[in-house]
mmCIF file of C-alpha atoms in Angstrom:
data_model
loop_
_atom_site.group_PDB
_atom_site.id
_atom_site.type_symbol
_atom_site.label_atom_id
_atom_site.label_comp_id
_atom_site.label_asym_id
_atom_site.label_seq_id
_atom_site.Cartn_x
_atom_site.Cartn_y
_atom_site.Cartn_z
ATOM 1 C CA MET A 1 75.691 103.136 105.742
ATOM 2 C CA ALA A 2 73.009 102.083 103.096
ATOM 3 C CA ALA A 3 70.568 99.790 104.190
ATOM 4 C CA VAL A 4 71.088 97.280 101.684
ATOM 5 C CA LEU A 5 71.813 93.553 103.126
ATOM 6 C CA LEU A 6 75.460 92.109 102.724
ATOM 7 C CA ALA A 7 75.448 88.722 100.647
ATOM 8 C CA VAL A 8 76.904 86.156 102.904
ATOM 9 C CA THR A 9 80.684 86.591 103.402
ATOM 10 C CA GLY A 10 83.550 84.153 103.179
ATOM 11 C CA CYS A 11 85.486 83.896 106.342
ATOM 12 C CA SER A 12 83.710 85.619 109.163
ATOM 13 C CA SER A 13 81.055 88.134 108.571
ATOM 14 C CA THR A 14 78.761 90.718 110.096
ATOM 15 C CA GLY A 15 78.275 94.453 109.668
ATOM 16 C CA PRO A 16 76.593 97.106 107.697
ATOM 17 C CA ALA A 17 74.758 96.463 104.679
ATOM 18 C CA ALA A 18 76.635 96.303 101.180
ATOM 19 C CA ALA A 19 75.412 97.606 97.860
ATOM 20 C CA GLY A 20 76.754 95.046 94.937
ATOM 21 C CA HIS A 21 77.502 95.030 91.391
ATOM 22 C CA GLY A 22 78.166 98.682 89.948
ATOM 23 C CA GLY A 23 76.865 99.923 93.546
ATOM 24 C CA THR A 24 73.544 98.433 92.956
ATOM 25 C CA ARG A 25 73.215 94.557 94.191
ATOM 26 C CA ALA A 26 70.035 94.943 96.160
ATOM 27 C CA SER A 27 68.204 92.433 93.975
ATOM 28 C CA ARG A 28 70.925 90.163 94.350
ATOM 29 C CA SER A 29 71.556 90.453 98.191
ATOM 30 C CA HIS A 30 71.567 87.736 100.926
ATOM 31 C CA PRO A 31 70.679 88.282 104.403
ATOM 32 C CA ALA A 32 73.499 89.317 106.613
ATOM 33 C CA ALA A 33 75.637 86.572 107.799
ATOM 34 C CA PRO A 34 77.404 85.959 111.429
ATOM 35 C CA THR A 35 81.044 87.299 111.700
ATOM 36 C CA VAL A 36 83.225 84.916 109.499
ATOM 37 C CA ARG A 37 85.258 82.713 111.510
ATOM 38 C CA GLY A 38 87.670 80.974 108.967
ATOM 39 C CA ILE A 39 90.976 79.382 108.523
ATOM 40 C CA THR A 40 93.081 78.812 105.154
ATOM 41 C CA LEU A 41 94.087 75.460 104.317
ATOM 42 C CA PRO A 42 96.360 76.113 101.408
ATOM 43 C CA SER A 43 97.714 73.527 98.689
ATOM 44 C CA TRP A 44 101.236 73.382 97.409
ATOM 45 C CA TYR A 45 101.075 70.444 95.233
ATOM 46 C CA ARG A 46 98.489 68.680 93.080
ATOM 47 C CA THR A 47 97.368 65.857 95.372
ATOM 48 C CA ASP A 48 97.337 67.696 98.661
ATOM 49 C CA TYR A 49 93.572 68.232 99.231
ATOM 50 C CA ASP A 50 93.458 64.405 98.479
ATOM 51 C CA SER A 51 95.941 63.851 101.402
ATOM 52 C CA PRO A 52 95.108 61.211 103.955
ATOM 53 C CA ALA A 53 95.457 64.161 106.281
ATOM 54 C CA ALA A 54 92.577 66.213 104.681
ATOM 55 C CA PRO A 55 89.624 64.794 106.673
ATOM 56 C CA ARG A 56 91.770 65.471 110.001
ATOM 57 C CA TYR A 57 92.870 68.704 109.351
ATOM 58 C CA LEU A 58 89.023 69.795 108.571
ATOM 59 C CA ARG A 59 87.973 68.183 111.720
ATOM 60 C CA GLY A 60 90.760 70.339 113.560
ATOM 61 C CA ILE A 61 89.827 73.450 111.913
ATOM 62 C CA ARG A 62 86.109 72.763 112.705
ATOM 63 C CA ALA A 63 87.003 72.180 116.348
ATOM 64 C CA ALA A 64 89.336 75.088 116.717
ATOM 65 C CA GLY A 65 85.515 77.016 116.573
ATOM 66 C CA ALA A 66 85.959 78.015 112.621
ATOM 67 C CA ARG A 67 82.750 77.745 110.776
ATOM 68 C CA TRP A 68 84.533 78.575 107.334
ATOM 69 C CA VAL A 69 87.615 77.184 105.286
ATOM 70 C CA THR A 70 89.397 78.795 102.436
ATOM 71 C CA PHE A 71 90.940 76.834 99.740
ATOM 72 C CA THR A 72 93.766 78.228 97.519
ATOM 73 C CA PRO A 73 94.495 76.707 94.044
ATOM 74 C CA THR A 74 97.351 78.068 92.485
ATOM 75 C CA TRP A 75 98.887 78.833 89.047
ATOM 76 C CA TYR A 76 102.179 80.047 88.247
ATOM 77 C CA GLN A 77 104.034 82.783 85.872
ATOM 78 C CA ASN A 78 107.710 82.138 85.241
ATOM 79 C CA GLY A 79 108.483 85.577 85.525
ATOM 80 C CA VAL A 80 106.853 89.239 86.402
ATOM 81 C CA THR A 81 106.592 90.437 82.645
ATOM 82 C CA ASP A 82 104.562 87.041 81.297
ATOM 83 C CA THR A 83 101.231 87.371 79.923
ATOM 84 C CA SER A 84 99.675 84.359 81.572
ATOM 85 C CA ALA A 85 99.816 81.930 84.208
ATOM 86 C CA HIS A 86 99.699 78.394 83.932
ATOM 87 C CA ARG A 87 99.249 74.846 86.045
ATOM 88 C CA THR A 88 102.034 73.061 87.483
ATOM 89 C CA GLU A 89 102.550 69.830 89.637
ATOM 90 C CA GLU A 90 101.906 72.454 92.889
ATOM 91 C CA THR A 91 98.360 73.319 91.247
ATOM 92 C CA ALA A 92 95.721 71.481 93.189
ATOM 93 C CA SER A 93 93.682 69.234 90.723
ATOM 94 C CA ASP A 94 90.302 70.409 90.100
ATOM 95 C CA ALA A 95 89.241 66.736 91.285
ATOM 96 C CA SER A 96 91.017 67.017 94.765
ATOM 97 C CA LEU A 97 89.405 70.896 95.007
ATOM 98 C CA ARG A 98 85.719 69.371 94.269
ATOM 99 C CA ARG A 99 86.651 66.523 96.916
ATOM 100 C CA ILE A 100 87.582 68.581 99.413
ATOM 101 C CA VAL A 101 85.030 71.479 98.973
ATOM 102 C CA LYS A 102 82.485 68.476 99.711
ATOM 103 C CA ARG A 103 84.365 67.230 102.807
ATOM 104 C CA ALA A 104 84.405 70.798 104.230
ATOM 105 C CA HIS A 105 80.775 71.243 103.578
ATOM 106 C CA ALA A 106 79.969 67.550 105.118
ATOM 107 C CA ALA A 107 82.273 68.880 108.398
ATOM 108 C CA GLY A 108 79.899 71.696 108.876
ATOM 109 C CA LEU A 109 82.201 74.246 107.166
ATOM 110 C CA LYS A 110 81.250 76.945 104.585
ATOM 111 C CA VAL A 111 83.874 77.680 101.808
ATOM 112 C CA MET A 112 85.647 80.483 100.163
ATOM 113 C CA ILE A 113 87.859 79.522 97.150
ATOM 114 C CA LYS A 114 90.328 82.218 96.979
ATOM 115 C CA PRO A 115 92.802 81.419 93.775
ATOM 116 C CA HIS A 116 96.479 82.666 93.468
ATOM 117 C CA VAL A 117 98.880 83.756 90.883
ATOM 118 C CA ASP A 118 102.455 83.207 92.218
ATOM 119 C CA LEU A 119 105.840 83.378 90.820
ATOM 120 C CA PRO A 120 109.064 81.259 91.291
ATOM 121 C CA GLY A 121 110.721 81.154 94.445
ATOM 122 C CA ASP A 122 110.347 83.988 96.620
ATOM 123 C CA ILE A 123 109.204 86.545 93.857
ATOM 124 C CA ASP A 124 106.178 88.412 95.407
ATOM 125 C CA ARG A 125 103.141 88.072 93.055
ATOM 126 C CA ALA A 126 102.812 91.830 93.677
ATOM 127 C CA GLU A 127 105.737 92.210 91.296
ATOM 128 C CA ILE A 128 103.749 91.118 88.508
ATOM 129 C CA ARG A 129 103.487 93.624 85.795
ATOM 130 C CA PRO A 130 103.007 92.145 82.275
ATOM 131 C CA ARG A 131 104.544 93.221 79.437
ATOM 132 C CA ASP A 132 101.164 93.035 77.503
ATOM 133 C CA ARG A 133 98.199 94.012 79.944
ATOM 134 C CA ALA A 134 95.738 93.102 77.619
ATOM 135 C CA ALA A 135 97.038 89.490 76.939
ATOM 136 C CA TRP A 136 97.418 89.165 80.657
ATOM 137 C CA PHE A 137 93.885 90.077 81.719
ATOM 138 C CA ALA A 138 92.683 88.181 78.985
ATOM 139 C CA ALA A 139 94.277 84.737 80.270
ATOM 140 C CA TYR A 140 93.413 85.904 83.918
ATOM 141 C CA ARG A 141 89.853 86.033 83.110
ATOM 142 C CA ARG A 142 90.198 82.743 81.651
ATOM 143 C CA PHE A 143 91.996 81.185 84.966
ATOM 144 C CA ILE A 144 89.438 82.915 87.424
ATOM 145 C CA THR A 145 86.216 82.148 85.473
ATOM 146 C CA HIS A 146 87.513 78.288 85.521
ATOM 147 C CA TYR A 147 87.197 78.374 89.331
ATOM 148 C CA ALA A 148 84.236 80.247 89.309
ATOM 149 C CA ASP A 149 82.478 77.468 87.301
ATOM 150 C CA LEU A 150 83.993 75.292 90.083
ATOM 151 C CA ALA A 151 82.925 77.146 92.993
ATOM 152 C CA ALA A 152 79.484 77.428 91.530
ATOM 153 C CA ALA A 153 79.392 73.596 90.763
ATOM 154 C CA THR A 154 80.277 72.790 94.044
ATOM 155 C CA GLY A 155 78.333 74.954 96.071
ATOM 156 C CA THR A 156 81.044 77.285 97.273
ATOM 157 C CA GLU A 157 79.589 80.092 99.545
ATOM 158 C CA GLN A 158 81.961 82.728 98.701
ATOM 159 C CA PHE A 159 84.715 83.410 96.066
ATOM 160 C CA ALA A 160 87.969 85.781 95.662
ATOM 161 C CA VAL A 161 88.372 87.089 92.214
ATOM 162 C CA GLY A 162 92.228 88.123 92.781
ATOM 163 C CA THR A 163 94.886 88.029 95.758
ATOM 164 C CA GLU A 164 97.419 90.735 96.364
ATOM 165 C CA LEU A 165 98.287 91.766 92.586
ATOM 166 C CA ALA A 166 99.346 95.431 93.474
ATOM 167 C CA GLY A 167 101.200 95.520 90.194
ATOM 168 C CA VAL A 168 98.079 95.272 88.134
ATOM 169 C CA SER A 169 95.402 96.048 90.913
ATOM 170 C CA GLY A 170 95.344 99.548 89.361
ATOM 171 C CA ASP A 171 93.695 98.745 86.166
ATOM 172 C CA THR A 172 90.200 99.570 87.175
ATOM 173 C CA THR A 173 88.618 99.027 83.931
ATOM 174 C CA ALA A 174 90.054 95.556 83.224
ATOM 175 C CA TRP A 175 89.164 94.449 86.808
ATOM 176 C CA THR A 176 85.864 95.416 86.039
ATOM 177 C CA LYS A 177 85.369 93.228 83.302
ATOM 178 C CA VAL A 178 86.632 90.355 85.472
ATOM 179 C CA ILE A 179 84.116 90.788 88.027
ATOM 180 C CA GLU A 180 81.696 90.912 85.312
ATOM 181 C CA ALA A 181 83.042 87.765 83.880
ATOM 182 C CA VAL A 182 82.768 86.123 87.346
ATOM 183 C CA ARG A 183 79.394 87.191 87.949
ATOM 184 C CA SER A 184 78.287 85.706 84.457
ATOM 185 C CA HIS A 185 79.783 82.057 85.918
ATOM 186 C CA TYR A 186 78.977 82.312 89.644
ATOM 187 C CA ASP A 187 76.051 83.898 91.784
ATOM 188 C CA GLY A 188 77.553 84.089 94.953
ATOM 189 C CA PRO A 189 79.254 87.134 96.996
ATOM 190 C CA LEU A 190 82.964 88.073 95.876
ATOM 191 C CA THR A 191 85.716 90.044 97.413
ATOM 192 C CA TYR A 192 89.278 90.540 96.339
ATOM 193 C CA ALA A 193 92.152 90.121 98.921
ATOM 194 C CA ALA A 194 94.231 93.139 98.877
ATOM 195 C CA ASN A 195 97.553 93.410 100.786
ATOM 196 C CA TYR A 196 97.231 95.655 103.546
ATOM 197 C CA ASP A 197 99.368 98.254 101.988
ATOM 198 C CA GLU A 198 97.234 97.918 98.526
ATOM 199 C CA TYR A 199 93.519 98.317 99.569
ATOM 200 C CA GLN A 200 93.416 102.198 99.594
ATOM 201 C CA HIS A 201 94.741 102.217 95.762
ATOM 202 C CA ILE A 202 91.702 99.759 94.739
ATOM 203 C CA ARG A 203 89.080 101.739 92.689
ATOM 204 C CA PHE A 204 86.668 98.803 92.361
ATOM 205 C CA TRP A 205 85.470 97.917 95.399
ATOM 206 C CA LYS A 206 81.828 99.015 94.925
ATOM 207 C CA ARG A 207 81.592 96.303 92.078
ATOM 208 C CA LEU A 208 82.537 93.701 94.997
ATOM 209 C CA ASP A 209 80.220 92.707 97.933
ATOM 210 C CA VAL A 210 82.888 93.139 100.492
ATOM 211 C CA ILE A 211 86.533 94.454 101.098
ATOM 212 C CA GLY A 212 89.231 91.912 101.480
ATOM 213 C CA ILE A 213 92.300 93.004 103.315
ATOM 214 C CA ASP A 214 95.313 90.530 104.017
ATOM 215 C CA ALA A 215 95.759 92.258 107.382
ATOM 216 C CA TYR A 216 99.711 91.756 107.822
ATOM 217 C CA TRP A 217 100.283 95.185 109.455
ATOM 218 C CA PRO A 218 103.394 95.452 111.617
ATOM 219 C CA LEU A 219 102.264 95.807 115.481
ATOM 220 C CA SER A 220 105.300 96.460 117.053
ATOM 221 C CA ASP A 221 108.812 97.387 116.836
ATOM 222 C CA ARG A 222 110.239 94.714 119.290
ATOM 223 C CA PRO A 223 109.022 91.248 120.023
ATOM 224 C CA THR A 224 106.173 91.350 122.609
ATOM 225 C CA THR A 225 103.612 89.106 124.588
ATOM 226 C CA ASP A 226 101.644 91.931 125.640
ATOM 227 C CA SER A 227 98.440 91.244 123.934
ATOM 228 C CA ALA A 228 97.226 94.954 125.347
ATOM 229 C CA ARG A 229 100.137 96.579 123.779
ATOM 230 C CA LEU A 230 99.051 95.126 120.603
ATOM 231 C CA ALA A 231 95.532 95.804 120.731
ATOM 232 C CA ARG A 232 96.743 99.332 121.349
ATOM 233 C CA ALA A 233 98.725 99.298 117.981
ATOM 234 C CA TRP A 234 95.480 97.774 116.249
ATOM 235 C CA THR A 235 93.795 101.297 117.392
ATOM 236 C CA PRO A 236 94.714 103.835 114.911
ATOM 237 C CA ILE A 237 94.375 100.968 112.141
ATOM 238 C CA ARG A 238 90.954 100.286 113.068
ATOM 239 C CA THR A 239 89.836 103.749 113.272
ATOM 240 C CA ARG A 240 91.168 104.186 109.361
ATOM 241 C CA LEU A 241 89.505 101.003 108.326
ATOM 242 C CA ALA A 242 86.114 101.881 110.160
ATOM 243 C CA ALA A 243 86.036 105.180 108.098
ATOM 244 C CA PHE A 244 87.147 103.313 104.562
ATOM 245 C CA ALA A 245 84.224 100.889 105.363
ATOM 246 C CA ALA A 246 82.046 103.649 105.644
ATOM 247 C CA ARG A 247 83.154 105.611 102.527
ATOM 248 C CA GLN A 248 82.913 102.214 100.488
ATOM 249 C CA ASP A 249 79.431 101.321 102.015
ATOM 250 C CA ARG A 250 81.410 97.996 102.456
ATOM 251 C CA HIS A 251 82.072 95.645 104.978
ATOM 252 C CA ILE A 252 85.858 94.610 105.469
ATOM 253 C CA LEU A 253 86.689 90.948 105.741
ATOM 254 C CA PHE A 254 90.562 90.114 106.622
ATOM 255 C CA THR A 255 91.027 87.664 103.895
ATOM 256 C CA GLU A 256 94.304 86.641 105.737
ATOM 257 C CA ALA A 257 95.782 87.120 108.663
ATOM 258 C CA GLY A 258 98.448 85.423 110.799
ATOM 259 C CA TYR A 259 101.563 85.343 112.664
ATOM 260 C CA VAL A 260 104.513 82.845 112.770
ATOM 261 C CA SER A 261 105.470 81.051 116.223
ATOM 262 C CA GLN A 262 108.564 82.787 115.923
ATOM 263 C CA ARG A 263 109.958 85.589 118.348
ATOM 264 C CA GLY A 264 109.317 88.885 116.648
ATOM 265 C CA SER A 265 106.483 87.904 114.637
ATOM 266 C CA THR A 266 104.510 90.796 115.470
ATOM 267 C CA THR A 267 107.212 93.077 114.039
ATOM 268 C CA ALA A 268 106.818 91.739 110.510
ATOM 269 C CA PRO A 269 103.778 89.199 110.165
ATOM 270 C CA TYR A 270 103.855 88.819 106.380
ATOM 271 C CA SER A 271 107.478 86.979 107.011
ATOM 272 C CA TRP A 272 108.055 83.410 107.474
ATOM 273 C CA THR A 273 111.409 84.033 108.684
ATOM 274 C CA VAL A 274 111.415 86.896 111.222
ATOM 275 C CA SER A 275 113.454 84.399 113.494
ATOM 276 C CA LYS A 276 114.864 81.010 114.176
ATOM 277 C CA GLN A 277 113.349 81.131 117.699
ATOM 278 C CA ALA A 278 110.287 79.615 118.502
ATOM 279 C CA ASP A 279 107.436 81.558 120.666
ATOM 280 C CA THR A 280 104.256 80.488 120.633
ATOM 281 C CA ALA A 281 103.319 83.300 123.632
ATOM 282 C CA GLU A 282 104.005 85.880 120.917
ATOM 283 C CA GLN A 283 101.628 84.575 118.442
ATOM 284 C CA ALA A 284 98.931 83.674 120.783
ATOM 285 C CA ALA A 285 99.166 87.480 121.867
ATOM 286 C CA ALA A 286 98.667 88.562 118.370
ATOM 287 C CA TYR A 287 95.835 86.484 117.891
ATOM 288 C CA ARG A 288 94.013 87.479 121.058
ATOM 289 C CA ALA A 289 94.703 91.204 120.379
ATOM 290 C CA LEU A 290 93.101 90.934 116.441
ATOM 291 C CA LEU A 291 90.032 89.183 117.819
ATOM 292 C CA ASP A 292 89.782 91.674 120.983
ATOM 293 C CA SER A 293 90.062 94.686 118.585
ATOM 294 C CA PHE A 294 87.819 93.735 115.757
ATOM 295 C CA GLU A 295 85.143 91.175 116.925
ATOM 296 C CA GLY A 296 81.848 93.183 117.398
ATOM 297 C CA ARG A 297 82.732 95.815 115.196
ATOM 298 C CA LYS A 298 79.558 96.161 112.703
ATOM 299 C CA TRP A 299 81.709 96.970 109.712
ATOM 300 C CA TRP A 300 83.958 94.331 110.233
ATOM 301 C CA ALA A 301 83.156 90.743 108.188
ATOM 302 C CA GLY A 302 85.693 88.606 110.144
ATOM 303 C CA VAL A 303 88.993 86.979 109.435
ATOM 304 C CA CYS A 304 90.348 83.894 107.443
ATOM 305 C CA TRP A 305 93.370 82.717 109.504
ATOM 306 C CA TRP A 306 96.593 82.067 107.693
ATOM 307 C CA MET A 307 96.851 78.989 107.814
ATOM 308 C CA TRP A 308 95.724 75.664 109.791
ATOM 309 C CA ASP A 309 98.806 73.504 108.587
ATOM 310 C CA ASP A 310 101.227 72.396 105.937
ATOM 311 C CA TRP A 311 100.664 69.128 104.529
ATOM 312 C CA PRO A 312 102.572 66.013 106.004
ATOM 313 C CA ASN A 313 106.431 65.990 104.614
ATOM 314 C CA SER A 314 105.835 69.568 102.469
ATOM 315 C CA GLY A 315 106.490 71.845 104.692
ATOM 316 C CA GLU A 316 109.740 74.134 104.452
ATOM 317 C CA THR A 317 109.198 75.812 107.869
ATOM 318 C CA PRO A 318 109.272 73.605 110.822
ATOM 319 C CA THR A 319 105.720 73.186 112.395
ATOM 320 C CA GLY A 320 107.101 74.826 115.762
ATOM 321 C CA LEU A 321 108.094 77.901 113.946
ATOM 322 C CA ALA A 322 105.173 78.108 111.381
ATOM 323 C CA TYR A 323 102.090 79.972 110.596
ATOM 324 C CA THR A 324 99.855 77.062 112.285
ATOM 325 C CA PRO A 325 98.371 77.423 115.322
ATOM 326 C CA ARG A 326 97.272 74.007 115.883
ATOM 327 C CA GLY A 327 98.602 72.282 119.007
ATOM 328 C CA LYS A 328 99.817 75.649 120.025
ATOM 329 C CA PRO A 329 98.261 78.387 122.479
ATOM 330 C CA ALA A 330 96.941 80.326 119.651
ATOM 331 C CA GLU A 331 94.856 77.408 118.952
ATOM 332 C CA GLU A 332 93.303 77.636 122.758
ATOM 333 C CA VAL A 333 92.833 81.196 121.901
ATOM 334 C CA LEU A 334 90.632 80.533 118.984
ATOM 335 C CA ARG A 335 88.782 77.957 121.140
ATOM 336 C CA ARG A 336 87.991 80.393 123.719
ATOM 337 C CA LYS A 337 86.888 83.267 121.628
ATOM 338 C CA TRP A 338 85.060 81.264 119.095
ATOM 339 C CA SER A 339 83.447 79.134 121.463
ATOM 340 C CA PRO A 340 79.721 78.520 120.854
#
């Protein structure tokens, strides 16, 4: 590993030093930070971040032991071949995003802004393959630098240049231009949130400050509440990730990780609908196994859990079956593992 210090990362970060822009970020680096302990608070509607529940949610995230919170303003494409995304009523307003960043800072939380581009219904954003890639990337640069400006203006501590865009993330030249554009608007540390089956195909990691992975690896072929068994399932994955971090000379941040509180959640962590049977014990075991497996690894930058909660009256998944750890044994796992 190089001796260049890693810039402060977005959810929980420690580990080896990272070079930066173009592999030569030493002059822009910041002191290494403690491992990111983060939780995502997504938005599904224009006014979510102005909800009366927002201050309560931020207090709950802080009380669970988190020191970072991730916000996800989202634009939408009508189809996978469209050449641009646009705001909808489901896009958090800029004013609400500014206000919730301010509230998060007042609550003692650092912030990562991780803008998303999504598709209608259940279509995976990884399916985006625009018919005119040059036009799509030009529009994407306008989209992402808009939020880079907002991040800079609000003192946001970390920024993601993209999330799970496997259909276009192979275009290294275009992403290099995206990253250069973002750096001209925002001077903080940057990541890209690659899906767990995408990260090895990314060729622009050394243009960024930290590798981001949405860590939804299946850990079991059947439901289990055995955290030791789940930790063993992490062992070969952890070995591969350690080697990848070494080759790239970067820390790895789990920009997302999470488990619904449903029976079988460890068999398909990426699924909102594994079953209709609640199982908070399996969720808690999965939280424990991940933290036991990775905390203290010098190359691991931490985790931003998906997700704290849906907004009142907006959740399509009942709270008792959803990703939220709030009020469940998984929250107690966080409190114990993340206690000062």
